[in-house]
mmCIF file of C-alpha atoms in Angstrom:
data_model
loop_
_atom_site.group_PDB
_atom_site.id
_atom_site.type_symbol
_atom_site.label_atom_id
_atom_site.label_comp_id
_atom_site.label_asym_id
_atom_site.label_seq_id
_atom_site.Cartn_x
_atom_site.Cartn_y
_atom_site.Cartn_z
ATOM 1 C CA UNK X 242 16.448 11.979 10.141
ATOM 2 C CA UNK X 243 14.466 13.482 13.034
ATOM 3 C CA UNK X 244 12.477 10.319 13.754
ATOM 4 C CA UNK X 245 15.572 8.201 14.266
ATOM 5 C CA UNK X 246 16.889 10.763 16.761
ATOM 6 C CA UNK X 247 13.581 10.583 18.637
ATOM 7 C CA UNK X 248 13.745 6.774 18.607
ATOM 8 C CA UNK X 249 17.298 6.839 19.997
ATOM 9 C CA UNK X 250 16.146 9.187 22.767
ATOM 10 C CA UNK X 251 13.173 6.977 23.697
ATOM 11 C CA UNK X 252 15.388 3.916 23.974
ATOM 12 C CA UNK X 253 18.130 5.619 25.980
ATOM 13 C CA UNK X 254 15.559 7.166 28.320
ATOM 14 C CA UNK X 255 13.730 3.827 28.664
ATOM 15 C CA UNK X 256 10.446 5.508 27.678
ATOM 16 C CA UNK X 257 9.168 2.860 25.286
ATOM 17 C CA UNK X 258 5.446 2.385 24.746
ATOM 18 C CA UNK X 259 4.042 -1.128 24.211
ATOM 19 C CA UNK X 260 2.596 -0.179 20.786
ATOM 20 C CA UNK X 261 3.220 2.352 18.014
ATOM 21 C CA UNK X 262 0.999 3.045 15.014
ATOM 22 C CA UNK X 263 2.974 4.376 12.045
ATOM 23 C CA UNK X 264 0.672 6.125 9.575
ATOM 24 C CA UNK X 265 1.297 8.071 6.376
ATOM 25 C CA UNK X 266 1.484 7.568 2.609
ATOM 26 C CA UNK X 267 5.147 6.554 2.404
ATOM 27 C CA UNK X 268 5.217 2.846 3.269
ATOM 28 C CA UNK X 269 8.871 2.549 2.250
ATOM 29 C CA UNK X 270 9.939 5.143 4.835
ATOM 30 C CA UNK X 271 7.698 3.612 7.500
ATOM 31 C CA UNK X 272 9.184 0.136 6.893
ATOM 32 C CA UNK X 273 12.748 1.501 7.051
ATOM 33 C CA UNK X 274 12.025 3.393 10.265
ATOM 34 C CA UNK X 275 10.260 0.412 11.866
ATOM 35 C CA UNK X 276 13.189 -1.866 11.061
ATOM 36 C CA UNK X 277 15.618 0.691 12.526
ATOM 37 C CA UNK X 278 13.433 0.908 15.654
ATOM 38 C CA UNK X 279 13.401 -2.894 16.017
ATOM 39 C CA UNK X 280 17.178 -3.111 15.565
ATOM 40 C CA UNK X 281 17.808 -0.477 18.228
ATOM 41 C CA UNK X 282 15.389 -2.056 20.709
ATOM 42 C CA UNK X 283 16.723 -5.598 20.291
ATOM 43 C CA UNK X 284 20.373 -5.151 19.473
ATOM 44 C CA UNK X 285 21.980 -2.098 21.025
ATOM 45 C CA UNK X 286 24.150 -1.755 17.894
ATOM 46 C CA UNK X 287 25.505 -5.339 18.125
ATOM 47 C CA UNK X 288 26.089 -6.173 14.460
ATOM 48 C CA UNK X 289 25.397 -9.907 14.568
ATOM 49 C CA UNK X 290 22.066 -9.190 16.220
ATOM 50 C CA UNK X 291 21.258 -6.492 13.640
ATOM 51 C CA UNK X 292 21.990 -8.954 10.834
ATOM 52 C CA UNK X 293 19.548 -11.438 12.381
ATOM 53 C CA UNK X 294 16.810 -8.790 12.502
ATOM 54 C CA UNK X 295 17.452 -7.695 8.923
ATOM 55 C CA UNK X 296 17.245 -11.296 7.692
ATOM 56 C CA UNK X 297 14.147 -11.964 9.877
ATOM 57 C CA UNK X 298 16.050 -14.659 11.796
ATOM 58 C CA UNK X 299 16.051 -13.088 15.247
ATOM 59 C CA UNK X 300 14.081 -15.265 17.699
ATOM 60 C CA UNK X 301 12.580 -12.217 19.447
ATOM 61 C CA UNK X 302 11.454 -10.496 16.253
ATOM 62 C CA UNK X 303 8.469 -11.179 13.985
ATOM 63 C CA UNK X 304 7.649 -9.336 10.759
ATOM 64 C CA UNK X 305 4.163 -9.869 9.309
ATOM 65 C CA UNK X 306 3.254 -8.891 5.765
ATOM 66 C CA UNK X 307 1.090 -10.258 2.964
ATOM 67 C CA UNK X 308 0.968 -9.887 -0.809
ATOM 68 C CA UNK X 309 -2.716 -10.816 -0.678
ATOM 69 C CA UNK X 310 -5.599 -8.447 0.061
ATOM 70 C CA UNK X 311 -5.784 -9.670 3.672
ATOM 71 C CA UNK X 312 -3.395 -10.877 6.351
ATOM 72 C CA UNK X 313 -4.294 -14.476 7.123
ATOM 73 C CA UNK X 314 -5.687 -15.579 10.477
ATOM 74 C CA UNK X 315 -2.905 -18.195 10.747
ATOM 75 C CA UNK X 316 -0.239 -15.472 10.528
ATOM 76 C CA UNK X 317 -1.781 -13.606 13.462
ATOM 77 C CA UNK X 318 -2.212 -16.785 15.513
ATOM 78 C CA UNK X 319 1.461 -17.664 14.992
ATOM 79 C CA UNK X 320 2.475 -14.088 15.852
ATOM 80 C CA UNK X 321 0.532 -14.126 19.125
ATOM 81 C CA UNK X 322 1.951 -17.537 20.023
ATOM 82 C CA UNK X 323 5.529 -16.283 19.609
ATOM 83 C CA UNK X 324 4.917 -12.970 21.359
ATOM 84 C CA UNK X 325 3.452 -14.714 24.407
ATOM 85 C CA UNK X 326 6.755 -16.502 24.914
ATOM 86 C CA UNK X 327 9.594 -14.985 26.949
ATOM 87 C CA UNK X 328 12.455 -13.228 25.083
ATOM 88 C CA UNK X 329 15.284 -15.569 24.137
ATOM 89 C CA UNK X 330 18.230 -13.371 23.174
ATOM 90 C CA UNK X 331 17.120 -9.825 23.995
ATOM 91 C CA UNK X 332 15.399 -7.956 26.769
ATOM 92 C CA UNK X 333 12.399 -7.266 24.533
ATOM 93 C CA UNK X 334 10.281 -8.933 21.886
ATOM 94 C CA UNK X 335 9.268 -6.815 18.860
ATOM 95 C CA UNK X 336 6.749 -7.421 16.117
ATOM 96 C CA UNK X 337 6.009 -5.389 13.017
ATOM 97 C CA UNK X 338 2.774 -5.697 11.043
ATOM 98 C CA UNK X 339 3.109 -4.129 7.597
ATOM 99 C CA UNK X 340 -0.139 -2.791 6.068
ATOM 100 C CA UNK X 341 -2.027 -3.323 9.324
ATOM 101 C CA UNK X 342 -5.228 -2.280 7.500
ATOM 102 C CA UNK X 343 -5.115 -5.656 5.702
ATOM 103 C CA UNK X 344 -6.136 -7.456 8.883
ATOM 104 C CA UNK X 345 -9.577 -9.010 8.889
ATOM 105 C CA UNK X 346 -12.006 -7.853 11.597
ATOM 106 C CA UNK X 347 -11.272 -11.089 13.458
ATOM 107 C CA UNK X 348 -7.524 -10.515 13.216
ATOM 108 C CA UNK X 349 -7.847 -6.900 14.317
ATOM 109 C CA UNK X 350 -9.883 -7.937 17.357
ATOM 110 C CA UNK X 351 -7.239 -10.524 18.260
ATOM 111 C CA UNK X 352 -4.525 -7.861 18.132
ATOM 112 C CA UNK X 353 -6.744 -5.469 20.105
ATOM 113 C CA UNK X 354 -7.054 -7.981 22.961
ATOM 114 C CA UNK X 355 -3.279 -8.468 22.812
ATOM 115 C CA UNK X 356 -2.697 -4.692 22.986
ATOM 116 C CA UNK X 357 -5.042 -4.379 25.959
ATOM 117 C CA UNK X 358 -3.034 -6.942 27.957
ATOM 118 C CA UNK X 359 0.417 -7.151 26.344
ATOM 119 C CA UNK X 360 3.056 -9.476 27.790
ATOM 120 C CA UNK X 361 5.951 -7.686 29.547
ATOM 121 C CA UNK X 362 8.652 -6.187 27.305
ATOM 122 C CA UNK X 363 6.668 -6.736 24.109
ATOM 123 C CA UNK X 364 6.530 -3.907 21.572
ATOM 124 C CA UNK X 365 4.247 -3.622 18.548
ATOM 125 C CA UNK X 366 5.018 -1.523 15.466
ATOM 126 C CA UNK X 367 1.905 -1.305 13.284
ATOM 127 C CA UNK X 368 2.216 0.272 9.824
ATOM 128 C CA UNK X 369 -0.627 1.642 7.704
ATOM 129 C CA UNK X 370 -1.321 3.947 4.788
ATOM 130 C CA UNK X 371 -5.057 3.731 5.537
ATOM 131 C CA UNK X 372 -5.513 4.702 9.167
ATOM 132 C CA UNK X 373 -9.236 5.382 8.659
ATOM 133 C CA UNK X 374 -9.760 1.641 8.081
ATOM 134 C CA UNK X 375 -8.413 0.746 11.516
ATOM 135 C CA UNK X 376 -10.607 0.381 14.604
ATOM 136 C CA UNK X 377 -10.629 3.517 16.815
ATOM 137 C CA UNK X 378 -9.906 1.267 19.791
ATOM 138 C CA UNK X 379 -6.630 0.224 18.118
ATOM 139 C CA UNK X 380 -5.697 3.898 17.717
ATOM 140 C CA UNK X 381 -6.399 4.507 21.397
ATOM 141 C CA UNK X 382 -4.057 1.673 22.451
ATOM 142 C CA UNK X 383 -1.103 2.906 20.384
ATOM 143 C CA UNK X 384 1.221 5.860 20.290
ATOM 144 C CA UNK X 385 0.678 7.524 16.907
ATOM 145 C CA UNK X 386 3.696 8.299 14.715
ATOM 146 C CA UNK X 387 2.712 10.389 11.688
ATOM 147 C CA UNK X 388 4.899 10.363 8.575
ATOM 148 C CA UNK X 389 4.719 13.462 6.435
ATOM 149 C CA UNK X 390 3.636 12.953 2.798
ATOM 150 C CA UNK X 391 6.509 12.098 0.507
ATOM 151 C CA UNK X 392 7.402 14.538 -2.250
ATOM 152 C CA UNK X 393 6.064 13.005 -5.454
ATOM 153 C CA UNK X 394 8.770 14.748 -7.467
ATOM 154 C CA UNK X 395 11.547 13.275 -5.306
ATOM 155 C CA UNK X 396 9.926 9.845 -5.365
ATOM 156 C CA UNK X 397 9.752 9.861 -9.162
ATOM 157 C CA UNK X 398 13.402 10.878 -9.329
ATOM 158 C CA UNK X 399 14.345 8.025 -6.965
ATOM 159 C CA UNK X 400 12.528 5.550 -9.211
ATOM 160 C CA UNK X 401 14.270 6.928 -12.292
ATOM 161 C CA UNK X 402 17.647 6.567 -10.555
ATOM 162 C CA UNK X 403 16.724 2.905 -10.000
ATOM 163 C CA UNK X 404 16.564 2.448 -13.774
ATOM 164 C CA UNK X 405 12.814 2.937 -14.264
ATOM 165 C CA UNK X 406 11.745 5.030 -17.246
ATOM 166 C CA UNK X 407 10.225 8.448 -16.616
ATOM 167 C CA UNK X 408 6.765 7.488 -17.939
ATOM 168 C CA UNK X 409 6.574 4.303 -15.862
ATOM 169 C CA UNK X 410 7.936 6.103 -12.778
ATOM 170 C CA UNK X 411 5.187 8.711 -13.045
ATOM 171 C CA UNK X 412 2.446 6.075 -13.178
ATOM 172 C CA UNK X 413 3.974 4.059 -10.336
ATOM 173 C CA UNK X 414 4.044 7.173 -8.148
ATOM 174 C CA UNK X 415 0.242 7.202 -8.305
ATOM 175 C CA UNK X 416 -0.276 3.535 -7.407
ATOM 176 C CA UNK X 417 2.349 2.821 -4.739
ATOM 177 C CA UNK X 418 4.413 4.875 -2.298
ATOM 178 C CA UNK X 419 6.687 1.908 -1.599
ATOM 179 C CA UNK X 420 9.892 2.159 -3.637
ATOM 180 C CA UNK X 421 10.713 -1.531 -3.151
ATOM 181 C CA UNK X 422 7.266 -2.563 -4.356
ATOM 182 C CA UNK X 423 7.568 -0.248 -7.357
ATOM 183 C CA UNK X 424 10.867 -1.828 -8.374
ATOM 184 C CA UNK X 425 9.443 -5.352 -7.962
ATOM 185 C CA UNK X 426 6.449 -4.404 -10.119
ATOM 186 C CA UNK X 427 8.709 -3.381 -12.979
ATOM 187 C CA UNK X 428 10.934 -6.442 -12.613
ATOM 188 C CA UNK X 429 8.495 -9.276 -11.961
ATOM 189 C CA UNK X 430 4.963 -8.311 -12.905
ATOM 190 C CA UNK X 431 5.398 -6.703 -16.315
ATOM 191 C CA UNK X 432 3.980 -3.352 -15.255
ATOM 192 C CA UNK X 433 4.650 -1.952 -18.731
ATOM 193 C CA UNK X 434 2.235 -4.477 -20.247
ATOM 194 C CA UNK X 435 -0.357 -3.773 -17.553
ATOM 195 C CA UNK X 436 -0.023 -0.030 -18.140
ATOM 196 C CA UNK X 437 -0.583 -0.420 -21.894
ATOM 197 C CA UNK X 438 -3.661 -2.519 -21.227
ATOM 198 C CA UNK X 439 -5.024 0.089 -18.815
ATOM 199 C CA UNK X 440 -4.713 2.890 -21.355
ATOM 200 C CA UNK X 441 -6.362 0.782 -24.053
ATOM 201 C CA UNK X 442 -9.281 -0.118 -21.782
ATOM 202 C CA UNK X 443 -9.702 3.525 -20.757
ATOM 203 C CA UNK X 444 -9.916 4.602 -24.387
ATOM 204 C CA UNK X 445 -12.433 1.859 -25.187
ATOM 205 C CA UNK X 446 -14.540 2.734 -22.138
ATOM 206 C CA UNK X 447 -14.909 6.249 -23.528
ATOM 207 C CA UNK X 448 -15.283 5.433 -27.236
ATOM 208 C CA UNK X 449 -16.755 1.925 -27.575
ATOM 209 C CA UNK X 450 -18.392 0.218 -24.585
ATOM 210 C CA UNK X 451 -19.082 -3.001 -26.510
ATOM 211 C CA UNK X 452 -15.432 -3.392 -27.496
ATOM 212 C CA UNK X 453 -14.417 -2.528 -23.931
ATOM 213 C CA UNK X 454 -16.540 -5.431 -22.675
ATOM 214 C CA UNK X 455 -14.833 -7.793 -25.129
ATOM 215 C CA UNK X 456 -11.387 -6.450 -24.205
ATOM 216 C CA UNK X 457 -12.010 -7.288 -20.538
ATOM 217 C CA UNK X 458 -11.082 -10.895 -21.397
ATOM 218 C CA UNK X 459 -7.565 -9.713 -22.202
ATOM 219 C CA UNK X 460 -7.496 -7.468 -19.127
ATOM 220 C CA UNK X 461 -8.230 -10.352 -16.763
ATOM 221 C CA UNK X 462 -5.449 -12.408 -18.358
ATOM 222 C CA UNK X 463 -2.975 -9.651 -17.528
ATOM 223 C CA UNK X 464 -4.435 -8.835 -14.106
ATOM 224 C CA UNK X 465 -4.938 -12.446 -13.030
ATOM 225 C CA UNK X 466 -4.521 -12.075 -9.257
ATOM 226 C CA UNK X 467 -6.370 -9.915 -6.744
ATOM 227 C CA UNK X 468 -3.360 -7.625 -6.041
ATOM 228 C CA UNK X 469 -2.792 -7.139 -9.792
ATOM 229 C CA UNK X 470 -6.488 -6.414 -10.306
ATOM 230 C CA UNK X 471 -6.374 -3.717 -7.655
ATOM 231 C CA UNK X 472 -3.186 -2.350 -9.190
ATOM 232 C CA UNK X 473 -4.958 -2.337 -12.565
ATOM 233 C CA UNK X 474 -7.874 -0.327 -11.185
ATOM 234 C CA UNK X 475 -5.585 2.095 -9.355
ATOM 235 C CA UNK X 476 -3.725 2.695 -12.625
ATOM 236 C CA UNK X 477 -7.030 3.158 -14.451
ATOM 237 C CA UNK X 478 -8.170 5.636 -11.820
ATOM 238 C CA UNK X 479 -4.918 7.578 -12.253
ATOM 239 C CA UNK X 480 -5.574 7.741 -16.016
ATOM 240 C CA UNK X 481 -8.976 9.359 -15.524
ATOM 241 C CA UNK X 482 -7.482 11.712 -12.941
ATOM 242 C CA UNK X 483 -5.182 12.879 -15.741
ATOM 243 C CA UNK X 484 -8.238 13.306 -17.984
ATOM 244 C CA UNK X 485 -9.886 15.410 -15.275
ATOM 245 C CA UNK X 486 -6.823 17.612 -14.869
ATOM 246 C CA UNK X 487 -6.585 18.044 -18.635
ATOM 247 C CA UNK X 488 -10.258 19.060 -18.740
ATOM 248 C CA UNK X 489 -9.865 21.789 -16.130
ATOM 249 C CA UNK X 490 -6.374 22.651 -17.411
ATOM 250 C CA UNK X 491 -4.747 22.063 -14.045
ATOM 251 C CA UNK X 492 -0.948 21.899 -14.169
ATOM 252 C CA UNK X 493 0.036 19.069 -11.838
ATOM 253 C CA UNK X 494 2.274 16.003 -11.979
ATOM 254 C CA UNK X 495 0.668 13.528 -14.364
ATOM 255 C CA UNK X 496 0.435 9.764 -14.131
ATOM 256 C CA UNK X 497 0.707 9.403 -17.922
ATOM 257 C CA UNK X 498 2.849 12.335 -19.129
ATOM 258 C CA UNK X 499 3.796 10.463 -22.322
ATOM 259 C CA UNK X 500 0.104 10.348 -23.310
ATOM 260 C CA UNK X 501 -0.671 13.994 -22.614
ATOM 261 C CA UNK X 502 -1.833 14.815 -26.152
ATOM 262 C CA UNK X 503 -4.112 11.756 -26.321
ATOM 263 C CA UNK X 504 -5.570 12.410 -22.877
ATOM 264 C CA UNK X 505 -6.183 16.066 -23.665
ATOM 265 C CA UNK X 506 -8.070 15.070 -26.810
ATOM 266 C CA UNK X 507 -10.214 12.583 -24.850
ATOM 267 C CA UNK X 508 -11.013 15.253 -22.263
ATOM 268 C CA UNK X 509 -12.485 17.490 -24.983
ATOM 269 C CA UNK X 510 -15.217 14.935 -25.678
ATOM 270 C CA UNK X 511 -16.202 14.406 -22.039
ATOM 271 C CA UNK X 512 -18.013 16.637 -19.567
ATOM 272 C CA UNK X 513 -16.827 17.028 -15.992
ATOM 273 C CA UNK X 514 -19.784 14.878 -14.942
ATOM 274 C CA UNK X 515 -18.689 12.163 -17.383
ATOM 275 C CA UNK X 516 -15.158 12.113 -15.994
ATOM 276 C CA UNK X 517 -16.358 12.147 -12.394
ATOM 277 C CA UNK X 518 -18.623 9.193 -13.185
ATOM 278 C CA UNK X 519 -15.708 7.151 -14.535
ATOM 279 C CA UNK X 520 -13.634 7.883 -11.418
ATOM 280 C CA UNK X 521 -16.614 6.993 -9.227
ATOM 281 C CA UNK X 522 -17.276 3.616 -10.875
ATOM 282 C CA UNK X 523 -13.570 2.702 -10.767
ATOM 283 C CA UNK X 524 -13.428 3.545 -7.053
ATOM 284 C CA UNK X 525 -16.545 1.446 -6.446
ATOM 285 C CA UNK X 526 -15.042 -1.445 -8.428
ATOM 286 C CA UNK X 527 -11.917 -1.346 -6.271
ATOM 287 C CA UNK X 528 -14.054 -1.413 -3.137
ATOM 288 C CA UNK X 529 -15.898 -4.504 -4.396
ATOM 289 C CA UNK X 530 -12.622 -6.234 -5.240
ATOM 290 C CA UNK X 531 -11.492 -5.673 -1.644
ATOM 291 C CA UNK X 532 -14.680 -7.490 -0.588
ATOM 292 C CA UNK X 533 -13.698 -10.462 -2.789
ATOM 293 C CA UNK X 534 -16.493 -9.981 -5.324
ATOM 294 C CA UNK X 535 -15.822 -11.838 -8.611
ATOM 295 C CA UNK X 536 -13.320 -9.761 -10.605
ATOM 296 C CA UNK X 537 -14.885 -10.327 -14.042
ATOM 297 C CA UNK X 538 -18.293 -9.263 -12.756
ATOM 298 C CA UNK X 539 -16.792 -6.203 -11.058
ATOM 299 C CA UNK X 540 -15.039 -5.062 -14.244
ATOM 300 C CA UNK X 541 -18.128 -5.652 -16.405
ATOM 301 C CA UNK X 542 -20.271 -3.569 -14.064
ATOM 302 C CA UNK X 543 -17.626 -0.850 -14.056
ATOM 303 C CA UNK X 544 -17.609 -0.564 -17.853
ATOM 304 C CA UNK X 545 -21.410 -0.597 -18.087
ATOM 305 C CA UNK X 546 -22.000 1.856 -15.251
ATOM 306 C CA UNK X 547 -19.352 4.239 -16.594
ATOM 307 C CA UNK X 548 -21.572 4.999 -19.590
ATOM 308 C CA UNK X 549 -24.868 5.360 -17.703
#
């Protein structure tokens, strides 16, 4: 991999920057590369050290991530406390923040101040799939590492090789670029049930708004956490993208290939403006969820506004 060769060169030439911003749509690849970078910086191929990094037990290494919609203030405070200490076992200290765009404004400003005056031998690896949501001043303090878009076809094949069915793999490829997350979704969060609920709600939104409103009770039982609610809306958005592609007869990879006949039939009864409106209200609903607006209210408004 070209990036790993570049990383090896930077380390051997002692040309390390104090901060790197990894951006792209393939979070799995970014995480793998960041971990490799951290291992090389801290360990110099010493296997015991590498094992400590991989198990997040190295005293000079901190990995921050959150399953919630935001990274908590306490996580950042603890990170800064540790990074302000001197290295214990290595020459450097390294921290990785996964999904850096999840930081609150307060958290981002705290990191910005830290990047402006970093302690000696401290290196930040910041990962994001949403670089436009990050302060320009953060960009200016980091060395940008761009990851090329992953091939959707290859990603789907990787998921299928992991034991995920073709239909589910297709849908997952539209809602997450992280292979590990995709596998966890199928194992722990009953993605198949969520997917069935999404397709039922989509059909009701088009055919029977009143029944769609009633069905929202069942939807919120299935999507009962903020991350699942956002996953639900992303899956719903992918469904209507398929409807749009069916309407204009565009041959592309589909999120719901097993429902092609049904989706094509639905597209015949909708105008392009109708379909665009559904996509618009789903996008707006997802934005409101990210702002912690009540989920039931958000979904109700989405269903109602989709028909206006």
